[in-house]
mmCIF file of C-alpha atoms in Angstrom:
data_model
loop_
_atom_site.group_PDB
_atom_site.id
_atom_site.type_symbol
_atom_site.label_atom_id
_atom_site.label_comp_id
_atom_site.label_asym_id
_atom_site.label_seq_id
_atom_site.Cartn_x
_atom_site.Cartn_y
_atom_site.Cartn_z
ATOM 1 C CA UNK A 682 16.050 -11.344 9.038
ATOM 2 C CA UNK A 683 12.497 -11.161 7.698
ATOM 3 C CA UNK A 684 10.459 -11.698 4.538
ATOM 4 C CA UNK A 685 8.547 -14.861 3.637
ATOM 5 C CA UNK A 686 8.383 -17.693 6.150
ATOM 6 C CA UNK A 687 7.827 -19.920 3.118
ATOM 7 C CA UNK A 688 7.734 -18.223 -0.260
ATOM 8 C CA UNK A 689 4.803 -19.611 -2.268
ATOM 9 C CA UNK A 690 5.207 -21.116 -5.691
ATOM 10 C CA UNK A 691 3.179 -19.046 -8.170
ATOM 11 C CA UNK A 692 0.402 -20.706 -10.148
ATOM 12 C CA UNK A 693 1.438 -21.233 -13.753
ATOM 13 C CA UNK A 694 -1.199 -20.250 -16.334
ATOM 14 C CA UNK A 695 -0.695 -20.711 -20.089
ATOM 15 C CA UNK A 696 -0.357 -17.330 -21.768
ATOM 16 C CA UNK A 697 0.640 -15.539 -18.555
ATOM 17 C CA UNK A 698 4.201 -14.730 -17.553
ATOM 18 C CA UNK A 699 4.759 -14.570 -13.797
ATOM 19 C CA UNK A 700 6.627 -11.386 -12.880
ATOM 20 C CA UNK A 701 6.624 -10.958 -9.120
ATOM 21 C CA UNK A 702 5.465 -12.387 -5.789
ATOM 22 C CA UNK A 703 4.588 -9.619 -3.325
ATOM 23 C CA UNK A 704 3.446 -9.710 0.272
ATOM 24 C CA UNK A 705 -0.154 -10.204 -0.838
ATOM 25 C CA UNK A 706 -0.278 -10.093 -4.640
ATOM 26 C CA UNK A 707 1.012 -12.167 -7.516
ATOM 27 C CA UNK A 708 1.783 -10.184 -10.658
ATOM 28 C CA UNK A 709 1.645 -11.599 -14.192
ATOM 29 C CA UNK A 710 1.850 -10.222 -17.731
ATOM 30 C CA UNK A 711 -0.457 -11.439 -20.472
ATOM 31 C CA UNK A 712 0.376 -11.766 -24.152
ATOM 32 C CA UNK A 713 -1.076 -8.322 -24.874
ATOM 33 C CA UNK A 714 1.374 -6.770 -22.414
ATOM 34 C CA UNK A 715 -1.271 -6.045 -19.785
ATOM 35 C CA UNK A 716 -0.639 -6.776 -16.116
ATOM 36 C CA UNK A 717 -2.721 -9.358 -14.264
ATOM 37 C CA UNK A 718 -2.790 -8.772 -10.506
ATOM 38 C CA UNK A 719 -4.069 -11.523 -8.216
ATOM 39 C CA UNK A 720 -4.674 -10.767 -4.524
ATOM 40 C CA UNK A 721 -3.956 -13.761 -2.308
ATOM 41 C CA UNK A 722 -5.162 -14.338 1.248
ATOM 42 C CA UNK A 723 -1.629 -13.875 2.606
ATOM 43 C CA UNK A 724 -1.015 -11.483 5.448
ATOM 44 C CA UNK A 725 2.056 -9.902 6.965
ATOM 45 C CA UNK A 726 3.129 -8.508 10.312
ATOM 46 C CA UNK A 727 6.415 -7.302 11.757
ATOM 47 C CA UNK A 728 7.871 -7.375 8.212
ATOM 48 C CA UNK A 729 7.174 -11.106 7.868
ATOM 49 C CA UNK A 730 4.743 -12.676 5.410
ATOM 50 C CA UNK A 731 3.050 -15.163 7.709
ATOM 51 C CA UNK A 732 2.510 -18.875 7.081
ATOM 52 C CA UNK A 733 -1.260 -18.578 7.679
ATOM 53 C CA UNK A 734 -3.890 -17.127 5.321
ATOM 54 C CA UNK A 735 -6.970 -15.077 6.207
ATOM 55 C CA UNK A 736 -9.885 -16.621 4.270
ATOM 56 C CA UNK A 737 -11.449 -14.288 1.650
ATOM 57 C CA UNK A 738 -8.973 -11.511 2.371
ATOM 58 C CA UNK A 739 -7.767 -11.160 -1.219
ATOM 59 C CA UNK A 740 -11.293 -10.922 -2.562
ATOM 60 C CA UNK A 741 -12.287 -8.346 0.045
ATOM 61 C CA UNK A 742 -9.249 -6.184 -0.750
ATOM 62 C CA UNK A 743 -9.933 -6.396 -4.481
ATOM 63 C CA UNK A 744 -13.649 -5.652 -4.278
ATOM 64 C CA UNK A 745 -13.145 -2.784 -1.836
ATOM 65 C CA UNK A 746 -10.469 -1.241 -4.059
ATOM 66 C CA UNK A 747 -12.804 -1.424 -7.053
ATOM 67 C CA UNK A 748 -15.555 0.238 -5.011
ATOM 68 C CA UNK A 749 -13.219 3.080 -4.054
ATOM 69 C CA UNK A 750 -11.848 3.490 -7.587
ATOM 70 C CA UNK A 751 -15.382 4.363 -8.679
ATOM 71 C CA UNK A 752 -15.665 7.022 -5.972
ATOM 72 C CA UNK A 753 -12.413 8.810 -6.779
ATOM 73 C CA UNK A 754 -12.540 8.479 -10.577
ATOM 74 C CA UNK A 755 -13.136 12.212 -11.032
ATOM 75 C CA UNK A 756 -9.974 12.979 -9.034
ATOM 76 C CA UNK A 757 -7.520 10.597 -10.693
ATOM 77 C CA UNK A 758 -7.797 7.758 -13.252
ATOM 78 C CA UNK A 759 -6.904 4.218 -12.187
ATOM 79 C CA UNK A 760 -5.077 1.334 -13.845
ATOM 80 C CA UNK A 761 -7.946 -1.207 -14.013
ATOM 81 C CA UNK A 762 -8.878 -2.450 -17.499
ATOM 82 C CA UNK A 763 -11.013 -5.490 -16.666
ATOM 83 C CA UNK A 764 -12.016 -7.879 -13.905
ATOM 84 C CA UNK A 765 -12.585 -10.808 -16.271
ATOM 85 C CA UNK A 766 -10.543 -13.908 -15.550
ATOM 86 C CA UNK A 767 -7.815 -14.698 -18.087
ATOM 87 C CA UNK A 768 -8.429 -17.835 -20.121
ATOM 88 C CA UNK A 769 -7.119 -20.862 -18.242
ATOM 89 C CA UNK A 770 -6.932 -19.115 -14.864
ATOM 90 C CA UNK A 771 -8.002 -21.198 -11.843
ATOM 91 C CA UNK A 772 -11.543 -20.664 -10.550
ATOM 92 C CA UNK A 773 -10.105 -19.481 -7.228
ATOM 93 C CA UNK A 774 -8.892 -16.306 -8.959
ATOM 94 C CA UNK A 775 -12.477 -15.109 -9.381
ATOM 95 C CA UNK A 776 -13.153 -11.915 -7.455
ATOM 96 C CA UNK A 777 -9.505 -11.382 -6.598
ATOM 97 C CA UNK A 778 -8.091 -10.633 -10.063
ATOM 98 C CA UNK A 779 -7.796 -7.408 -12.027
ATOM 99 C CA UNK A 780 -6.307 -6.892 -15.474
ATOM 100 C CA UNK A 781 -4.393 -3.634 -15.373
ATOM 101 C CA UNK A 782 -2.647 -1.143 -17.554
ATOM 102 C CA UNK A 783 1.135 -1.261 -17.001
ATOM 103 C CA UNK A 784 2.397 1.961 -15.470
ATOM 104 C CA UNK A 785 5.760 3.612 -15.027
ATOM 105 C CA UNK A 786 5.574 3.560 -11.234
ATOM 106 C CA UNK A 787 6.978 6.262 -8.987
ATOM 107 C CA UNK A 788 9.311 4.872 -6.274
ATOM 108 C CA UNK A 789 7.257 6.647 -3.613
ATOM 109 C CA UNK A 790 4.638 5.501 -1.123
ATOM 110 C CA UNK A 791 2.250 8.452 -1.009
ATOM 111 C CA UNK A 792 0.988 8.673 2.564
ATOM 112 C CA UNK A 793 -1.733 10.986 3.848
ATOM 113 C CA UNK A 794 -2.355 11.388 7.566
ATOM 114 C CA UNK A 795 -5.354 13.022 9.170
ATOM 115 C CA UNK A 796 -4.670 11.657 12.640
ATOM 116 C CA UNK A 797 -1.502 11.088 14.632
ATOM 117 C CA UNK A 798 -0.496 7.460 15.174
ATOM 118 C CA UNK A 799 2.028 4.832 14.082
ATOM 119 C CA UNK A 800 5.437 5.969 12.866
ATOM 120 C CA UNK A 801 4.173 9.548 12.729
ATOM 121 C CA UNK A 802 3.443 9.459 16.457
ATOM 122 C CA UNK A 803 6.907 8.075 17.198
ATOM 123 C CA UNK A 804 8.584 10.919 15.309
ATOM 124 C CA UNK A 805 6.261 13.507 16.838
ATOM 125 C CA UNK A 806 7.205 12.416 20.345
ATOM 126 C CA UNK A 807 10.856 13.045 19.544
ATOM 127 C CA UNK A 808 10.710 16.257 17.521
ATOM 128 C CA UNK A 809 7.116 17.545 17.276
ATOM 129 C CA UNK A 810 7.340 16.885 13.546
ATOM 130 C CA UNK A 811 6.278 14.204 11.043
ATOM 131 C CA UNK A 812 8.694 13.878 8.103
ATOM 132 C CA UNK A 813 9.845 17.382 8.921
ATOM 133 C CA UNK A 814 6.343 18.909 9.057
ATOM 134 C CA UNK A 815 5.949 20.877 12.282
ATOM 135 C CA UNK A 816 2.860 20.028 14.334
ATOM 136 C CA UNK A 817 1.320 21.740 17.384
ATOM 137 C CA UNK A 818 2.233 20.839 20.935
ATOM 138 C CA UNK A 819 -0.065 18.661 23.009
ATOM 139 C CA UNK A 820 -1.045 16.021 20.462
ATOM 140 C CA UNK A 821 -1.430 12.421 21.638
ATOM 141 C CA UNK A 822 -1.958 9.008 20.094
ATOM 142 C CA UNK A 823 -5.104 9.294 17.958
ATOM 143 C CA UNK A 824 -5.300 13.101 17.883
ATOM 144 C CA UNK A 825 -6.880 14.619 14.795
ATOM 145 C CA UNK A 826 -4.407 16.876 12.998
ATOM 146 C CA UNK A 827 -5.300 20.520 12.262
ATOM 147 C CA UNK A 828 -5.312 19.541 8.562
ATOM 148 C CA UNK A 829 -4.297 16.411 6.667
ATOM 149 C CA UNK A 830 -0.580 16.163 5.896
ATOM 150 C CA UNK A 831 1.381 14.412 3.151
ATOM 151 C CA UNK A 832 4.238 12.283 4.463
ATOM 152 C CA UNK A 833 5.868 10.295 1.656
ATOM 153 C CA UNK A 834 8.032 7.218 2.043
ATOM 154 C CA UNK A 835 10.464 5.424 -0.214
ATOM 155 C CA UNK A 836 9.356 1.932 -1.196
ATOM 156 C CA UNK A 837 11.175 -1.018 0.347
ATOM 157 C CA UNK A 838 11.653 -4.631 -0.685
ATOM 158 C CA UNK A 839 9.604 -7.416 0.932
ATOM 159 C CA UNK A 840 10.816 -7.818 4.501
ATOM 160 C CA UNK A 841 12.099 -4.246 4.787
ATOM 161 C CA UNK A 842 10.568 -1.062 6.191
ATOM 162 C CA UNK A 843 9.452 1.737 3.901
ATOM 163 C CA UNK A 844 11.575 4.775 4.713
ATOM 164 C CA UNK A 845 9.749 7.975 5.682
ATOM 165 C CA UNK A 846 11.429 10.926 3.973
ATOM 166 C CA UNK A 847 10.893 14.680 3.784
ATOM 167 C CA UNK A 848 8.867 15.932 0.829
ATOM 168 C CA UNK A 849 11.962 17.679 -0.513
ATOM 169 C CA UNK A 850 13.675 14.293 -0.938
ATOM 170 C CA UNK A 851 10.908 13.081 -3.250
ATOM 171 C CA UNK A 852 11.206 16.301 -5.253
ATOM 172 C CA UNK A 853 14.922 15.643 -5.643
ATOM 173 C CA UNK A 854 14.311 12.076 -6.833
ATOM 174 C CA UNK A 855 11.377 12.510 -9.200
ATOM 175 C CA UNK A 856 11.336 16.227 -9.929
ATOM 176 C CA UNK A 857 9.512 19.121 -8.307
ATOM 177 C CA UNK A 858 6.492 19.067 -10.632
ATOM 178 C CA UNK A 859 5.712 15.371 -10.157
ATOM 179 C CA UNK A 860 6.367 15.561 -6.420
ATOM 180 C CA UNK A 861 3.846 18.398 -6.186
ATOM 181 C CA UNK A 862 1.321 16.451 -8.277
ATOM 182 C CA UNK A 863 1.650 13.391 -6.033
ATOM 183 C CA UNK A 864 1.144 15.496 -2.916
ATOM 184 C CA UNK A 865 -1.871 17.349 -4.296
ATOM 185 C CA UNK A 866 -3.570 14.202 -5.609
ATOM 186 C CA UNK A 867 -2.853 12.181 -2.467
ATOM 187 C CA UNK A 868 -4.418 14.822 -0.229
ATOM 188 C CA UNK A 869 -7.408 15.249 -2.559
ATOM 189 C CA UNK A 870 -8.124 11.505 -2.590
ATOM 190 C CA UNK A 871 -7.619 11.217 1.160
ATOM 191 C CA UNK A 872 -10.008 14.088 1.837
ATOM 192 C CA UNK A 873 -12.682 12.554 -0.412
ATOM 193 C CA UNK A 874 -12.305 9.134 1.201
ATOM 194 C CA UNK A 875 -12.212 10.572 4.719
ATOM 195 C CA UNK A 876 -15.540 12.285 4.127
ATOM 196 C CA UNK A 877 -17.120 9.161 2.588
ATOM 197 C CA UNK A 878 -15.925 7.001 5.489
ATOM 198 C CA UNK A 879 -17.089 9.549 8.049
ATOM 199 C CA UNK A 880 -20.640 9.261 6.696
ATOM 200 C CA UNK A 881 -20.464 5.538 7.530
ATOM 201 C CA UNK A 882 -19.246 6.144 11.084
ATOM 202 C CA UNK A 883 -15.635 5.316 10.270
ATOM 203 C CA UNK A 884 -12.514 7.436 10.761
ATOM 204 C CA UNK A 885 -9.870 7.186 8.043
ATOM 205 C CA UNK A 886 -6.799 7.927 10.148
ATOM 206 C CA UNK A 887 -4.224 7.549 7.397
ATOM 207 C CA UNK A 888 -3.664 5.774 4.103
ATOM 208 C CA UNK A 889 -1.074 5.211 1.400
ATOM 209 C CA UNK A 890 -1.300 5.209 -2.382
ATOM 210 C CA UNK A 891 0.911 4.248 -5.296
ATOM 211 C CA UNK A 892 0.961 6.215 -8.521
ATOM 212 C CA UNK A 893 2.484 5.791 -11.946
ATOM 213 C CA UNK A 894 2.480 7.356 -15.364
ATOM 214 C CA UNK A 895 0.656 6.298 -18.514
ATOM 215 C CA UNK A 896 1.394 8.415 -21.544
ATOM 216 C CA UNK A 897 2.526 11.212 -19.263
ATOM 217 C CA UNK A 898 -0.716 11.126 -17.229
ATOM 218 C CA UNK A 899 -0.802 10.461 -13.495
ATOM 219 C CA UNK A 900 -2.656 7.214 -12.703
ATOM 220 C CA UNK A 901 -3.350 5.536 -9.350
ATOM 221 C CA UNK A 902 -2.540 1.836 -9.102
ATOM 222 C CA UNK A 903 -2.238 -1.148 -6.792
ATOM 223 C CA UNK A 904 -4.901 -1.228 -4.051
ATOM 224 C CA UNK A 905 -6.648 1.788 -2.565
ATOM 225 C CA UNK A 906 -8.272 2.513 0.780
ATOM 226 C CA UNK A 907 -8.347 -1.041 2.121
ATOM 227 C CA UNK A 908 -7.632 -2.173 5.681
ATOM 228 C CA UNK A 909 -4.185 -3.263 4.450
ATOM 229 C CA UNK A 910 -3.238 0.166 3.119
ATOM 230 C CA UNK A 911 -5.186 2.329 5.591
ATOM 231 C CA UNK A 912 -6.065 2.725 9.238
ATOM 232 C CA UNK A 913 -9.835 2.683 9.728
ATOM 233 C CA UNK A 914 -11.216 3.334 13.221
ATOM 234 C CA UNK A 915 -14.828 3.116 14.440
ATOM 235 C CA UNK A 916 -15.811 6.734 15.068
ATOM 236 C CA UNK A 917 -17.981 5.918 18.064
ATOM 237 C CA UNK A 918 -14.971 4.406 19.871
ATOM 238 C CA UNK A 919 -12.446 7.111 19.033
ATOM 239 C CA UNK A 920 -10.652 8.239 22.179
ATOM 240 C CA UNK A 921 -7.384 10.155 21.733
ATOM 241 C CA UNK A 922 -4.637 9.295 24.167
ATOM 242 C CA UNK A 923 -4.485 5.571 23.555
ATOM 243 C CA UNK A 924 -4.299 3.050 20.738
ATOM 244 C CA UNK A 925 -7.577 2.980 18.796
ATOM 245 C CA UNK A 926 -9.536 -0.152 17.876
ATOM 246 C CA UNK A 927 -9.190 -0.656 14.140
ATOM 247 C CA UNK A 928 -10.473 -2.604 11.141
ATOM 248 C CA UNK A 929 -7.220 -4.324 10.263
ATOM 249 C CA UNK A 930 -4.801 -7.046 11.300
ATOM 250 C CA UNK A 931 -4.168 -5.663 14.788
ATOM 251 C CA UNK A 932 -5.482 -8.931 16.250
ATOM 252 C CA UNK A 933 -2.583 -10.666 14.510
ATOM 253 C CA UNK A 934 0.044 -8.207 15.694
ATOM 254 C CA UNK A 935 -1.264 -8.404 19.252
ATOM 255 C CA UNK A 936 -1.215 -12.206 19.308
ATOM 256 C CA UNK A 937 2.269 -12.442 17.788
ATOM 257 C CA UNK A 938 3.596 -9.986 20.381
ATOM 258 C CA UNK A 939 1.896 -11.824 23.264
ATOM 259 C CA UNK A 940 3.362 -14.586 25.444
ATOM 260 C CA UNK A 941 0.807 -17.011 23.929
ATOM 261 C CA UNK A 942 2.665 -17.018 20.597
ATOM 262 C CA UNK A 943 6.009 -17.871 22.155
ATOM 263 C CA UNK A 944 7.660 -15.695 19.515
ATOM 264 C CA UNK A 945 9.887 -12.630 19.752
ATOM 265 C CA UNK A 946 9.060 -10.055 17.040
ATOM 266 C CA UNK A 947 12.541 -8.559 17.512
ATOM 267 C CA UNK A 948 14.315 -11.891 17.222
ATOM 268 C CA UNK A 949 15.768 -13.771 14.269
ATOM 269 C CA UNK A 950 13.359 -16.720 14.124
ATOM 270 C CA UNK A 951 10.332 -16.703 11.764
ATOM 271 C CA UNK A 952 6.847 -16.308 13.270
ATOM 272 C CA UNK A 953 4.602 -19.309 14.002
ATOM 273 C CA UNK A 954 1.345 -20.269 12.322
ATOM 274 C CA UNK A 955 -1.695 -18.378 13.597
ATOM 275 C CA UNK A 956 -4.476 -19.990 15.641
ATOM 276 C CA UNK A 957 -7.788 -20.480 13.863
ATOM 277 C CA UNK A 958 -9.504 -18.078 16.277
ATOM 278 C CA UNK A 959 -7.144 -15.243 15.345
ATOM 279 C CA UNK A 960 -7.661 -15.903 11.627
ATOM 280 C CA UNK A 961 -11.442 -15.892 12.041
ATOM 281 C CA UNK A 962 -11.437 -12.678 14.079
ATOM 282 C CA UNK A 963 -9.201 -11.003 11.507
ATOM 283 C CA UNK A 964 -11.457 -12.111 8.655
ATOM 284 C CA UNK A 965 -14.466 -10.742 10.537
ATOM 285 C CA UNK A 966 -12.763 -7.335 10.780
ATOM 286 C CA UNK A 967 -12.062 -7.221 7.048
ATOM 287 C CA UNK A 968 -15.675 -8.192 6.333
ATOM 288 C CA UNK A 969 -16.993 -5.577 8.764
ATOM 289 C CA UNK A 970 -14.875 -2.862 7.148
ATOM 290 C CA UNK A 971 -16.167 -3.807 3.695
ATOM 291 C CA UNK A 972 -19.799 -3.932 4.792
ATOM 292 C CA UNK A 973 -19.721 -0.697 6.802
ATOM 293 C CA UNK A 974 -17.980 1.280 4.077
ATOM 294 C CA UNK A 975 -19.959 0.004 1.099
ATOM 295 C CA UNK A 976 -23.300 -0.620 2.798
ATOM 296 C CA UNK A 977 -23.306 -4.021 1.039
ATOM 297 C CA UNK A 978 -23.372 -7.442 2.648
ATOM 298 C CA UNK A 979 -20.291 -9.557 1.960
ATOM 299 C CA UNK A 980 -21.255 -12.891 0.432
#
């Protein structure tokens, strides 16, 4: 069993209809039919949404996504209409809220990989493939791939794993033309972001995007190129053949899997609250990723 340790009660705001509680975001609809997306400070690991928040996380994710949207705008339009707070919204929503265009979302997580790690590494070790894409012999954890690859997944509910699938399966589900458009756009955005990050001394190992349609046009939505949706590694510490240090919640995963937590990630019981030290170290990693990528101090 997994999911929320304790599912939060959404804030009620006059004029907004609450639609969904996700791992990190609360989704509302305003009276004009626009979506209002609020990024919380929640975090997840091992398919559980944890009972402890990382301070400022939601704001960092939101501001970093907005920064990236500006840098990929010539490649694909995004869903953001405004960052103004809805009337009556709590002050705490400032900096973590975007008003968005509703999209007809594709049921596909669009994943681009430039380096071998994670679930891709596990499959490679068994078959020398990632979602059916053949890769050369001799690659190890952290190896750069000969060229970026597109490895889609089917979206899962909260508490479940996304399911990696061959590209042909997405073509069967959404049609060959849209499957090709998702692949082309995903790889174009990844390549742009990889090059931008590289200039800041950061490796973008892999990332995932979500796309939808607006009036028949492909639009990118949700968050983009954050430490929650991407693996960022410090380039000066990159060393293939082992797990790489990263700008994400690895501190949390490591602590939960350690004897100090007293918790079994493979068991049935929910995870414990996180120590303050782990929360502070995780926040520092999110802040460092934001500052290194944007060249702007987080305040």
